[in-house]
PDB file of C-alpha atoms and ligand atoms in Angstrom:
ATOM      1  CA  MET M   1      10.780 -22.644 -43.799  1.00 95.00           C
ATOM      2  CA  PHE M   2       7.357 -21.009 -43.418  1.00 98.00           C
ATOM      3  CA  ASP M   3       5.559 -23.389 -45.787  1.00 97.00           C
ATOM      4  CA  LEU M   4       2.492 -25.043 -44.200  1.00 97.00           C
ATOM      5  CA  GLN M   5       1.422 -27.152 -47.180  1.00 95.00           C
ATOM      6  CA  GLY M   6       0.169 -30.531 -46.059  1.00 96.00           C
ATOM      7  CA  LYS M   7      -0.543 -29.252 -42.550  1.00 97.00           C
ATOM      8  CA  VAL M   8      -3.961 -29.081 -40.892  1.00 97.00           C
ATOM      9  CA  ALA M   9      -4.762 -26.296 -38.401  1.00 98.00           C
ATOM     10  CA  LEU M  10      -7.636 -25.907 -35.958  1.00 98.00           C
ATOM     11  CA  VAL M  11      -8.391 -22.313 -34.907  1.00 98.00           C
ATOM     12  CA  THR M  12     -10.911 -21.804 -32.094  1.00 98.00           C
ATOM     13  CA  GLY M  13     -12.775 -18.525 -32.470  1.00 98.00           C
ATOM     14  CA  GLY M  14     -11.617 -18.654 -36.089  1.00 98.00           C
ATOM     15  CA  ASN M  15     -14.874 -17.205 -37.399  1.00 98.00           C
ATOM     16  CA  GLY M  16     -14.006 -13.565 -36.713  1.00 97.00           C
ATOM     17  CA  GLY M  17     -11.534 -11.001 -35.413  1.00 98.00           C
ATOM     18  CA  ILE M  18      -8.013 -12.129 -34.629  1.00 98.00           C
ATOM     19  CA  GLY M  19      -8.859 -15.832 -35.106  1.00 98.00           C
ATOM     20  CA  LEU M  20     -10.050 -15.352 -38.676  1.00 98.00           C
ATOM     21  CA  ALA M  21      -7.001 -13.238 -39.536  1.00 98.00           C
ATOM     22  CA  MET M  22      -4.718 -15.973 -38.175  1.00 98.00           C
ATOM     23  CA  ALA M  23      -6.726 -18.649 -40.032  1.00 97.00           C
ATOM     24  CA  ARG M  24      -6.248 -16.635 -43.236  1.00 96.00           C
ATOM     25  CA  GLY M  25      -2.512 -16.364 -42.607  1.00 97.00           C
ATOM     26  CA  LEU M  26      -2.239 -20.123 -42.086  1.00 97.00           C
ATOM     27  CA  ALA M  27      -4.310 -20.813 -45.215  1.00 95.00           C
ATOM     28  CA  ASP M  28      -2.142 -18.404 -47.238  1.00 94.00           C
ATOM     29  CA  ALA M  29       0.914 -20.358 -46.065  1.00 95.00           C
ATOM     30  CA  GLY M  30      -0.701 -23.551 -47.424  1.00 94.00           C
ATOM     31  CA  ALA M  31      -2.459 -25.117 -44.439  1.00 96.00           C
ATOM     32  CA  ARG M  32      -5.964 -26.563 -44.522  1.00 95.00           C
ATOM     33  CA  VAL M  33      -7.891 -24.845 -41.753  1.00 96.00           C
ATOM     34  CA  ALA M  34     -10.768 -25.846 -39.470  1.00 97.00           C
ATOM     35  CA  VAL M  35     -12.454 -22.799 -37.946  1.00 97.00           C
ATOM     36  CA  VAL M  36     -14.493 -23.223 -34.766  1.00 98.00           C
ATOM     37  CA  GLY M  37     -17.039 -20.866 -33.204  1.00 98.00           C
ATOM     38  CA  ARG M  38     -20.638 -20.763 -32.014  1.00 98.00           C
ATOM     39  CA  ASN M  39     -22.257 -18.284 -34.388  1.00 98.00           C
ATOM     40  CA  PRO M  40     -23.271 -20.159 -37.589  1.00 97.00           C
ATOM     41  CA  VAL M  41     -23.614 -16.982 -39.662  1.00 97.00           C
ATOM     42  CA  LYS M  42     -20.076 -15.896 -38.812  1.00 97.00           C
ATOM     43  CA  LEU M  43     -18.836 -19.449 -39.467  1.00 97.00           C
ATOM     44  CA  LEU M  44     -20.333 -19.489 -42.965  1.00 95.00           C
ATOM     45  CA  ALA M  45     -18.936 -16.052 -43.733  1.00 95.00           C
ATOM     46  CA  ALA M  46     -15.488 -17.090 -42.494  1.00 96.00           C
ATOM     47  CA  VAL M  47     -15.305 -20.165 -44.720  1.00 93.00           C
ATOM     48  CA  ALA M  48     -16.661 -18.142 -47.653  1.00 91.00           C
ATOM     49  CA  SER M  49     -14.033 -15.445 -47.117  1.00 90.00           C
ATOM     50  CA  LEU M  50     -11.265 -18.032 -46.967  1.00 88.00           C
ATOM     51  CA  GLY M  51     -12.832 -19.471 -50.121  1.00 72.00           C
ATOM     52  CA  GLN M  52     -12.587 -16.097 -51.858  1.00 61.00           C
ATOM     53  CA  GLN M  53      -8.883 -16.736 -51.889  1.00 56.00           C
ATOM     54  CA  GLY M  54      -9.514 -20.017 -53.735  1.00 51.00           C
ATOM     55  CA  LYS M  55      -9.201 -22.013 -50.554  1.00 51.00           C
ATOM     56  CA  GLU M  56     -12.817 -22.989 -49.866  1.00 47.00           C
ATOM     57  CA  SER M  57     -12.091 -26.698 -50.134  1.00 64.00           C
ATOM     58  CA  GLN M  58      -9.182 -26.138 -47.777  1.00 85.00           C
ATOM     59  CA  ALA M  59     -11.349 -24.656 -45.009  1.00 94.00           C
ATOM     60  CA  LYS M  60     -14.185 -26.099 -42.966  1.00 95.00           C
ATOM     61  CA  ALA M  61     -16.344 -24.646 -40.196  1.00 96.00           C
ATOM     62  CA  TYR M  62     -17.487 -26.376 -37.011  1.00 97.00           C
ATOM     63  CA  ALA M  63     -20.168 -24.941 -34.713  1.00 98.00           C
ATOM     64  CA  VAL M  64     -18.903 -25.960 -31.286  1.00 98.00           C
ATOM     65  CA  ASP M  65     -18.885 -24.472 -27.788  1.00 98.00           C
ATOM     66  CA  VAL M  66     -15.264 -24.990 -26.766  1.00 98.00           C
ATOM     67  CA  CYS M  67     -16.221 -24.977 -23.068  1.00 98.00           C
ATOM     68  CA  ASP M  68     -18.152 -28.228 -23.565  1.00 98.00           C
ATOM     69  CA  GLU M  69     -15.888 -31.228 -22.938  1.00 98.00           C
ATOM     70  CA  ALA M  70     -18.030 -33.716 -24.868  1.00 98.00           C
ATOM     71  CA  ALA M  71     -18.453 -31.326 -27.800  1.00 98.00           C
ATOM     72  CA  VAL M  72     -14.679 -30.810 -28.007  1.00 98.00           C
ATOM     73  CA  SER M  73     -14.156 -34.603 -28.161  1.00 98.00           C
ATOM     74  CA  THR M  74     -16.744 -34.922 -30.918  1.00 98.00           C
ATOM     75  CA  LEU M  75     -15.163 -32.005 -32.784  1.00 98.00           C
ATOM     76  CA  MET M  76     -11.751 -33.637 -32.730  1.00 98.00           C
ATOM     77  CA  ALA M  77     -13.115 -36.971 -33.965  1.00 98.00           C
ATOM     78  CA  GLN M  78     -14.983 -35.200 -36.790  1.00 98.00           C
ATOM     79  CA  LEU M  79     -11.935 -33.133 -37.732  1.00 97.00           C
ATOM     80  CA  ILE M  80      -9.752 -36.230 -37.990  1.00 98.00           C
ATOM     81  CA  GLU M  81     -12.424 -37.899 -40.134  1.00 97.00           C
ATOM     82  CA  ASP M  82     -12.605 -34.811 -42.398  1.00 95.00           C
ATOM     83  CA  PHE M  83      -8.907 -33.920 -42.665  1.00 96.00           C
ATOM     84  CA  GLY M  84      -7.077 -37.084 -41.580  1.00 97.00           C
ATOM     85  CA  ARG M  85      -4.612 -35.319 -39.283  1.00 98.00           C
ATOM     86  CA  LEU M  86      -3.970 -32.346 -37.002  1.00 98.00           C
ATOM     87  CA  ASP M  87      -0.696 -30.392 -36.928  1.00 98.00           C
ATOM     88  CA  ILE M  88      -1.542 -26.985 -35.456  1.00 99.00           C
ATOM     89  CA  LEU M  89      -3.945 -25.973 -32.684  1.00 99.00           C
ATOM     90  CA  VAL M  90      -4.657 -22.289 -32.064  1.00 99.00           C
ATOM     91  CA  ASN M  91      -6.507 -21.706 -28.772  1.00 99.00           C
ATOM     92  CA  ASN M  92      -7.950 -18.287 -29.544  1.00 98.00           C
ATOM     93  CA  ALA M  93     -11.628 -18.307 -28.452  1.00 98.00           C
ATOM     94  CA  GLY M  94     -12.192 -15.695 -25.772  1.00 98.00           C
ATOM     95  CA  ILE M  95     -14.669 -13.383 -24.080  1.00 97.00           C
ATOM     96  CA  ASN M  96     -14.487 -10.564 -21.571  1.00 96.00           C
ATOM     97  CA  ILE M  97     -16.989  -9.332 -18.987  1.00 96.00           C
ATOM     98  CA  ARG M  98     -15.978  -5.817 -18.002  1.00 94.00           C
ATOM     99  CA  LYS M  99     -16.789  -5.341 -14.317  1.00 95.00           C
ATOM    100  CA  GLN M 100     -14.960  -4.487 -11.114  1.00 95.00           C
ATOM    101  CA  VAL M 101     -14.279  -7.639  -9.081  1.00 97.00           C
ATOM    102  CA  GLN M 102     -16.778  -6.614  -6.361  1.00 98.00           C
ATOM    103  CA  ASP M 103     -19.535  -6.567  -8.983  1.00 98.00           C
ATOM    104  CA  LEU M 104     -18.650  -9.839 -10.737  1.00 98.00           C
ATOM    105  CA  SER M 105     -20.850 -12.886 -10.076  1.00 98.00           C
ATOM    106  CA  LEU M 106     -19.452 -16.411  -9.833  1.00 98.00           C
ATOM    107  CA  THR M 107     -21.375 -17.318 -12.988  1.00 98.00           C
ATOM    108  CA  GLU M 108     -19.647 -14.475 -14.863  1.00 98.00           C
ATOM    109  CA  TRP M 109     -16.244 -15.435 -13.434  1.00 98.00           C
ATOM    110  CA  ASN M 110     -16.758 -19.061 -14.510  1.00 98.00           C
ATOM    111  CA  ALA M 111     -17.931 -18.087 -17.993  1.00 98.00           C
ATOM    112  CA  VAL M 112     -14.739 -16.115 -18.630  1.00 98.00           C
ATOM    113  CA  MET M 113     -12.438 -18.730 -17.108  1.00 98.00           C
ATOM    114  CA  ASP M 114     -14.157 -21.570 -18.987  1.00 98.00           C
ATOM    115  CA  THR M 115     -13.996 -19.791 -22.332  1.00 98.00           C
ATOM    116  CA  ASN M 116     -10.511 -18.305 -22.099  1.00 98.00           C
ATOM    117  CA  LEU M 117      -8.568 -20.893 -20.086  1.00 98.00           C
ATOM    118  CA  THR M 118     -10.409 -24.189 -19.553  1.00 98.00           C
ATOM    119  CA  SER M 119     -11.188 -24.438 -23.284  1.00 98.00           C
ATOM    120  CA  ALA M 120      -7.450 -24.233 -24.046  1.00 99.00           C
ATOM    121  CA  PHE M 121      -6.850 -27.108 -21.631  1.00 99.00           C
ATOM    122  CA  LEU M 122      -9.693 -29.159 -23.148  1.00 98.00           C
ATOM    123  CA  CYS M 123      -8.690 -28.564 -26.775  1.00 99.00           C
ATOM    124  CA  SER M 124      -4.970 -29.134 -26.094  1.00 99.00           C
ATOM    125  CA  ARG M 125      -5.622 -32.347 -24.176  1.00 98.00           C
ATOM    126  CA  THR M 126      -7.899 -33.656 -26.921  1.00 98.00           C
ATOM    127  CA  ALA M 127      -5.471 -32.648 -29.675  1.00 98.00           C
ATOM    128  CA  PHE M 128      -2.411 -34.183 -28.003  1.00 98.00           C
ATOM    129  CA  PRO M 129      -2.601 -37.752 -29.375  1.00 98.00           C
ATOM    130  CA  HIS M 130      -3.025 -36.409 -32.911  1.00 98.00           C
ATOM    131  CA  LEU M 131      -0.253 -33.793 -32.633  1.00 98.00           C
ATOM    132  CA  LYS M 132       2.059 -36.415 -31.151  1.00 98.00           C
ATOM    133  CA  LYS M 133       1.853 -38.617 -34.248  1.00 98.00           C
ATOM    134  CA  GLN M 134       4.059 -36.349 -36.368  1.00 98.00           C
ATOM    135  CA  GLY M 135       4.941 -33.490 -33.990  1.00 98.00           C
ATOM    136  CA  GLY M 136       2.969 -30.257 -33.902  1.00 98.00           C
ATOM    137  CA  LYS M 137       2.318 -26.769 -32.672  1.00 99.00           C
ATOM    138  CA  VAL M 138       0.005 -25.267 -30.066  1.00 99.00           C
ATOM    139  CA  ILE M 139      -0.517 -21.494 -29.994  1.00 99.00           C
ATOM    140  CA  ASN M 140      -2.380 -19.971 -27.059  1.00 99.00           C
ATOM    141  CA  ILE M 141      -3.719 -16.435 -27.191  1.00 99.00           C
ATOM    142  CA  GLY M 142      -2.980 -14.371 -24.105  1.00 98.00           C
ATOM    143  CA  SER M 143      -3.248 -10.608 -23.756  1.00 98.00           C
ATOM    144  CA  MET M 144      -1.579  -7.559 -22.256  1.00 97.00           C
ATOM    145  CA  THR M 145      -3.505  -8.641 -19.135  1.00 97.00           C
ATOM    146  CA  SER M 146      -1.224 -11.707 -19.070  1.00 98.00           C
ATOM    147  CA  ILE M 147       1.373  -9.162 -17.886  1.00 97.00           C
ATOM    148  CA  PHE M 148      -0.541  -6.209 -16.409  1.00 96.00           C
ATOM    149  CA  GLY M 149      -3.450  -5.962 -14.004  1.00 94.00           C
ATOM    150  CA  ALA M 150      -6.733  -4.514 -15.248  1.00 91.00           C
ATOM    151  CA  SER M 151      -9.183  -3.270 -12.629  1.00 91.00           C
ATOM    152  CA  PHE M 152     -12.104  -3.666 -15.031  1.00 90.00           C
ATOM    153  CA  ALA M 153     -11.307  -7.264 -16.033  1.00 95.00           C
ATOM    154  CA  PRO M 154     -10.474  -9.505 -13.046  1.00 97.00           C
ATOM    155  CA  ALA M 155     -11.540 -12.847 -14.522  1.00 98.00           C
ATOM    156  CA  TYR M 156     -10.144 -11.959 -17.936  1.00 98.00           C
ATOM    157  CA  SER M 157      -6.765 -11.034 -16.390  1.00 98.00           C
ATOM    158  CA  ALA M 158      -6.692 -14.220 -14.303  1.00 98.00           C
ATOM    159  CA  SER M 159      -7.540 -16.348 -17.349  1.00 98.00           C
ATOM    160  CA  LYS M 160      -4.903 -14.666 -19.525  1.00 98.00           C
ATOM    161  CA  GLY M 161      -2.253 -14.996 -16.799  1.00 98.00           C
ATOM    162  CA  GLY M 162      -3.239 -18.652 -16.598  1.00 98.00           C
ATOM    163  CA  ILE M 163      -2.822 -19.036 -20.360  1.00 99.00           C
ATOM    164  CA  VAL M 164       0.872 -18.146 -20.066  1.00 98.00           C
ATOM    165  CA  GLN M 165       1.443 -20.678 -17.283  1.00 98.00           C
ATOM    166  CA  LEU M 166      -0.547 -23.357 -19.137  1.00 99.00           C
ATOM    167  CA  THR M 167       1.686 -22.631 -22.147  1.00 99.00           C
ATOM    168  CA  ARG M 168       4.818 -23.192 -20.075  1.00 99.00           C
ATOM    169  CA  ALA M 169       3.432 -26.383 -18.515  1.00 99.00           C
ATOM    170  CA  LEU M 170       2.430 -27.881 -21.882  1.00 99.00           C
ATOM    171  CA  ALA M 171       5.717 -26.790 -23.484  1.00 99.00           C
ATOM    172  CA  THR M 172       7.771 -28.635 -20.891  1.00 98.00           C
ATOM    173  CA  ALA M 173       5.462 -31.659 -20.911  1.00 98.00           C
ATOM    174  CA  TRP M 174       5.364 -32.121 -24.683  1.00 99.00           C
ATOM    175  CA  ALA M 175       8.798 -30.945 -25.896  1.00 98.00           C
ATOM    176  CA  ALA M 176      10.022 -34.537 -26.082  1.00 98.00           C
ATOM    177  CA  ASP M 177       7.070 -35.325 -28.371  1.00 98.00           C
ATOM    178  CA  ASN M 178       8.234 -32.572 -30.759  1.00 98.00           C
ATOM    179  CA  ILE M 179       5.231 -30.408 -29.923  1.00 99.00           C
ATOM    180  CA  GLN M 180       6.073 -26.724 -29.455  1.00 99.00           C
ATOM    181  CA  VAL M 181       3.668 -24.670 -27.347  1.00 99.00           C
ATOM    182  CA  ASN M 182       3.828 -20.871 -27.367  1.00 99.00           C
ATOM    183  CA  ALA M 183       1.615 -17.936 -26.460  1.00 99.00           C
ATOM    184  CA  ILE M 184       0.934 -14.732 -28.362  1.00 99.00           C
ATOM    185  CA  LEU M 185       0.071 -11.654 -26.295  1.00 98.00           C
ATOM    186  CA  PRO M 186      -1.833  -9.231 -28.528  1.00 98.00           C
ATOM    187  CA  GLY M 187      -1.874  -5.551 -27.649  1.00 98.00           C
ATOM    188  CA  TRP M 188      -5.005  -3.510 -28.273  1.00 97.00           C
ATOM    189  CA  ILE M 189      -6.499  -4.831 -31.509  1.00 98.00           C
ATOM    190  CA  ASP M 190      -9.550  -3.393 -33.247  1.00 97.00           C
ATOM    191  CA  THR M 191     -12.128  -6.241 -33.149  1.00 95.00           C
ATOM    192  CA  GLU M 192     -15.704  -6.890 -31.961  1.00 91.00           C
ATOM    193  CA  LEU M 193     -14.277  -7.610 -28.508  1.00 90.00           C
ATOM    194  CA  THR M 194     -12.734  -4.158 -28.121  1.00 94.00           C
ATOM    195  CA  GLN M 195     -15.169  -2.069 -30.187  1.00 92.00           C
ATOM    196  CA  LYS M 196     -17.677  -1.991 -27.340  1.00 88.00           C
ATOM    197  CA  ALA M 197     -15.041  -1.037 -24.767  1.00 87.00           C
ATOM    198  CA  ARG M 198     -13.710   1.622 -27.103  1.00 90.00           C
ATOM    199  CA  ALA M 199     -17.182   3.118 -27.462  1.00 90.00           C
ATOM    200  CA  GLU M 200     -18.188   2.816 -23.809  1.00 86.00           C
ATOM    201  CA  VAL M 201     -15.043   3.515 -21.764  1.00 87.00           C
ATOM    202  CA  ASN M 202     -14.391   7.212 -21.573  1.00 90.00           C
ATOM    203  CA  GLY M 203     -10.920   8.149 -22.818  1.00 93.00           C
ATOM    204  CA  LEU M 204      -9.883   4.555 -23.602  1.00 91.00           C
ATOM    205  CA  ASN M 205      -9.126   5.236 -27.252  1.00 94.00           C
ATOM    206  CA  GLU M 206      -6.893   8.211 -26.393  1.00 95.00           C
ATOM    207  CA  ARG M 207      -5.095   6.299 -23.605  1.00 94.00           C
ATOM    208  CA  ILE M 208      -4.325   3.371 -25.931  1.00 95.00           C
ATOM    209  CA  LEU M 209      -3.022   5.648 -28.667  1.00 96.00           C
ATOM    210  CA  ALA M 210      -0.871   7.618 -26.214  1.00 96.00           C
ATOM    211  CA  ARG M 211       0.664   4.486 -24.661  1.00 96.00           C
ATOM    212  CA  THR M 212       1.306   2.563 -27.905  1.00 97.00           C
ATOM    213  CA  PRO M 213       4.632   3.655 -29.465  1.00 98.00           C
ATOM    214  CA  ALA M 214       3.371   2.564 -32.905  1.00 98.00           C
ATOM    215  CA  GLY M 215       0.646   5.201 -32.445  1.00 97.00           C
ATOM    216  CA  ARG M 216      -2.262   3.059 -33.593  1.00 97.00           C
ATOM    217  CA  TRP M 217      -4.554   0.202 -32.637  1.00 97.00           C
ATOM    218  CA  GLY M 218      -3.530  -3.167 -34.005  1.00 98.00           C
ATOM    219  CA  LYS M 219      -5.416  -4.797 -36.862  1.00 98.00           C
ATOM    220  CA  PRO M 220      -6.353  -8.494 -36.761  1.00 98.00           C
ATOM    221  CA  GLN M 221      -3.959  -9.034 -39.708  1.00 98.00           C
ATOM    222  CA  ASP M 222      -1.083  -7.904 -37.476  1.00 98.00           C
ATOM    223  CA  LEU M 223      -1.368 -11.327 -35.790  1.00 98.00           C
ATOM    224  CA  ALA M 224      -1.169 -13.412 -38.979  1.00 98.00           C
ATOM    225  CA  GLY M 225       2.627 -13.371 -39.383  1.00 98.00           C
ATOM    226  CA  ILE M 226       3.391 -14.562 -35.854  1.00 98.00           C
ATOM    227  CA  ALA M 227       0.755 -17.304 -36.208  1.00 98.00           C
ATOM    228  CA  VAL M 228       2.474 -18.574 -39.369  1.00 98.00           C
ATOM    229  CA  PHE M 229       5.906 -18.338 -37.718  1.00 98.00           C
ATOM    230  CA  LEU M 230       4.827 -20.269 -34.603  1.00 99.00           C
ATOM    231  CA  SER M 231       3.085 -22.869 -36.796  1.00 98.00           C
ATOM    232  CA  SER M 232       6.048 -23.458 -39.078  1.00 98.00           C
ATOM    233  CA  ALA M 233       9.424 -25.213 -39.019  1.00 98.00           C
ATOM    234  CA  ALA M 234      10.984 -21.764 -38.547  1.00 98.00           C
ATOM    235  CA  SER M 235      10.053 -21.969 -34.837  1.00 98.00           C
ATOM    236  CA  ASP M 236      10.945 -25.616 -34.153  1.00 98.00           C
ATOM    237  CA  PHE M 237      13.360 -24.748 -31.291  1.00 98.00           C
ATOM    238  CA  ILE M 238      11.075 -22.150 -29.709  1.00 98.00           C
ATOM    239  CA  THR M 239       8.759 -23.380 -26.985  1.00 99.00           C
ATOM    240  CA  GLY M 240       7.162 -22.030 -23.815  1.00 99.00           C
ATOM    241  CA  THR M 241       7.458 -18.379 -24.830  1.00 98.00           C
ATOM    242  CA  ALA M 242       4.870 -15.589 -24.638  1.00 98.00           C
ATOM    243  CA  ILE M 243       5.446 -13.095 -27.424  1.00 98.00           C
ATOM    244  CA  PRO M 244       3.808  -9.640 -27.318  1.00 98.00           C
ATOM    245  CA  VAL M 245       2.434  -8.320 -30.618  1.00 98.00           C
ATOM    246  CA  ASP M 246       1.507  -4.878 -29.387  1.00 98.00           C
ATOM    247  CA  GLY M 247       3.154  -2.034 -31.288  1.00 98.00           C
ATOM    248  CA  GLY M 248       5.458  -1.569 -28.272  1.00 98.00           C
ATOM    249  CA  TYR M 249       2.674  -1.154 -25.652  1.00 98.00           C
ATOM    250  CA  SER M 250       4.344  -3.515 -23.139  1.00 98.00           C
ATOM    251  CA  VAL M 251       7.773  -1.854 -23.316  1.00 97.00           C
ATOM    252  CA  GLN M 252       6.510   1.698 -22.865  1.00 94.00           C
ATOM    253  CA  ALA M 253       7.317   3.171 -19.437  1.00 89.00           C
TER     254      ALA M 253
HETATM  255  P1  NDP F 301     -13.840 -11.584 -31.093  1.00 92.90           P
HETATM  256  O1  NDP F 301     -14.938 -11.320 -30.138  1.00 92.90           O
HETATM  257  O2  NDP F 301     -13.880 -10.983 -32.450  1.00 92.90           O
HETATM  258  O3  NDP F 301     -13.567 -13.135 -31.238  1.00 92.90           O
HETATM  259  C1  NDP F 301     -13.781 -14.042 -30.211  1.00 92.90           C
HETATM  260  C2  NDP F 301     -13.989 -15.384 -30.850  1.00 92.90           C
HETATM  261  O4  NDP F 301     -14.159 -16.394 -29.855  1.00 92.90           O
HETATM  262  C3  NDP F 301     -15.221 -15.405 -31.725  1.00 92.90           C
HETATM  263  O5  NDP F 301     -14.874 -16.003 -32.949  1.00 92.90           O
HETATM  264  C4  NDP F 301     -16.212 -16.276 -30.947  1.00 92.90           C
HETATM  265  O6  NDP F 301     -17.040 -17.007 -31.819  1.00 92.90           O
HETATM  266  C5  NDP F 301     -15.257 -17.203 -30.214  1.00 92.90           C
HETATM  267  N1  NDP F 301     -15.850 -17.788 -29.020  1.00 92.90           N
HETATM  268  C6  NDP F 301     -16.181 -17.160 -27.860  1.00 92.90           C
HETATM  269  N2  NDP F 301     -16.698 -18.031 -26.993  1.00 92.90           N
HETATM  270  C7  NDP F 301     -16.696 -19.242 -27.601  1.00 92.90           C
HETATM  271  C8  NDP F 301     -17.113 -20.535 -27.215  1.00 92.90           C
HETATM  272  N3  NDP F 301     -17.619 -20.792 -25.993  1.00 92.90           N
HETATM  273  N4  NDP F 301     -16.966 -21.557 -28.102  1.00 92.90           N
HETATM  274  C9  NDP F 301     -16.454 -21.325 -29.332  1.00 92.90           C
HETATM  275  N5  NDP F 301     -16.031 -20.119 -29.750  1.00 92.90           N
HETATM  276  C10 NDP F 301     -16.152 -19.087 -28.895  1.00 92.90           C
HETATM  277  O7  NDP F 301     -12.526 -11.072 -30.320  1.00 92.90           O
HETATM  278  P2  NDP F 301     -10.990 -11.021 -30.717  1.00 92.90           P
HETATM  279  O8  NDP F 301     -10.755 -11.492 -32.091  1.00 92.90           O
HETATM  280  O9  NDP F 301     -10.531  -9.697 -30.310  1.00 92.90           O
HETATM  281  O10 NDP F 301     -10.401 -12.063 -29.664  1.00 92.90           O
HETATM  282  C11 NDP F 301      -9.731 -13.257 -30.004  1.00 92.90           C
HETATM  283  C12 NDP F 301      -8.775 -13.614 -28.881  1.00 92.90           C
HETATM  284  O11 NDP F 301      -7.786 -12.586 -28.752  1.00 92.90           O
HETATM  285  C13 NDP F 301      -9.457 -13.734 -27.517  1.00 92.90           C
HETATM  286  O12 NDP F 301      -8.858 -14.788 -26.794  1.00 92.90           O
HETATM  287  C14 NDP F 301      -9.121 -12.407 -26.858  1.00 92.90           C
HETATM  288  O13 NDP F 301      -9.127 -12.484 -25.474  1.00 92.90           O
HETATM  289  C15 NDP F 301      -7.737 -12.180 -27.409  1.00 92.90           C
HETATM  290  N6  NDP F 301      -7.266 -10.797 -27.326  1.00 92.90           N
HETATM  291  C16 NDP F 301      -7.890  -9.793 -28.013  1.00 92.90           C
HETATM  292  C17 NDP F 301      -7.406  -8.500 -27.909  1.00 92.90           C
HETATM  293  C18 NDP F 301      -8.003  -7.350 -28.648  1.00 92.90           C
HETATM  294  O14 NDP F 301      -7.553  -6.223 -28.432  1.00 92.90           O
HETATM  295  N7  NDP F 301      -8.975  -7.544 -29.508  1.00 92.90           N
HETATM  296  C19 NDP F 301      -6.244  -8.185 -27.079  1.00 92.90           C
HETATM  297  C20 NDP F 301      -5.678  -9.321 -26.427  1.00 92.90           C
HETATM  298  C21 NDP F 301      -6.179 -10.569 -26.545  1.00 92.90           C
HETATM  299  P3  NDP F 301     -18.658 -16.849 -31.746  1.00 92.90           P
HETATM  300  O15 NDP F 301     -18.931 -15.380 -31.896  1.00 92.90           O
HETATM  301  O16 NDP F 301     -19.137 -17.676 -32.868  1.00 92.90           O
HETATM  302  O17 NDP F 301     -19.021 -17.376 -30.403  1.00 92.90           O
END
């Protein structure tokens, strides 16, 4: 039910953090995986680390800015040439610019929206004809800020709220094509993205630990199981959902 052999997955931001952990989960379940990012050093390391599990030939890296419409089209054409098909798209690439809204420039707002939300639209739209051929899965990565406001992250919160609504729109549009579209809402996960905030924001670490019933930060690997589930036949009648993976953070009063 969870077997992904024969499937091909594309993971944006798959060269580090949560994306790489999900890529590893998908590869472990049998999928061939294309990882996408901008940093070539991280891309090489990601493919090598997937290869350490004997899956090097199963993984390939693509240096692409997912905000660039033309580059996304070229990526998809290259991926189909390399792998012959696409079954699973994970829209995971993301950035945050931590500023109060009154201090945020339009350029900064656009950078966050383009990376976190518009890229998911671009990649999903470009993947659609390939997913449609045999049915497929789209997984969008939201956040706790898909649910809660965050004074220090206005564009990030808007983009992650938008991810949930994009998920619902795509799920309803593509259900008849046997494409399931779901969102994962990670809690506070220890990655490059949060390490800086953890170091710089006074008391953040303590607040997260106090609010999370599991009593710890998440690890990128905590996202691997849900990625496999939402990529597999086990979730074929689940679409349009947004599933928190947060150690209970979102249900704590
Ligand atoms: P990382 O900073 O470790 O990963 C972000 C990834 O996105 C990197 O692989 C980066 O690749 C890639 N990326 C960023 N911009 C672009 C771009 N324009 N084109 C291609 N790739 C890009 O952070 P996380 O692993 O923590 O974040 C992954 C996702 O999870 C994000 O969407 C984030 O918002 C979300 N999330 C994270 C949480 C956490 O607590 N860590 C909580 C909730 C959600 P490169 O460096 O090569 O550019």
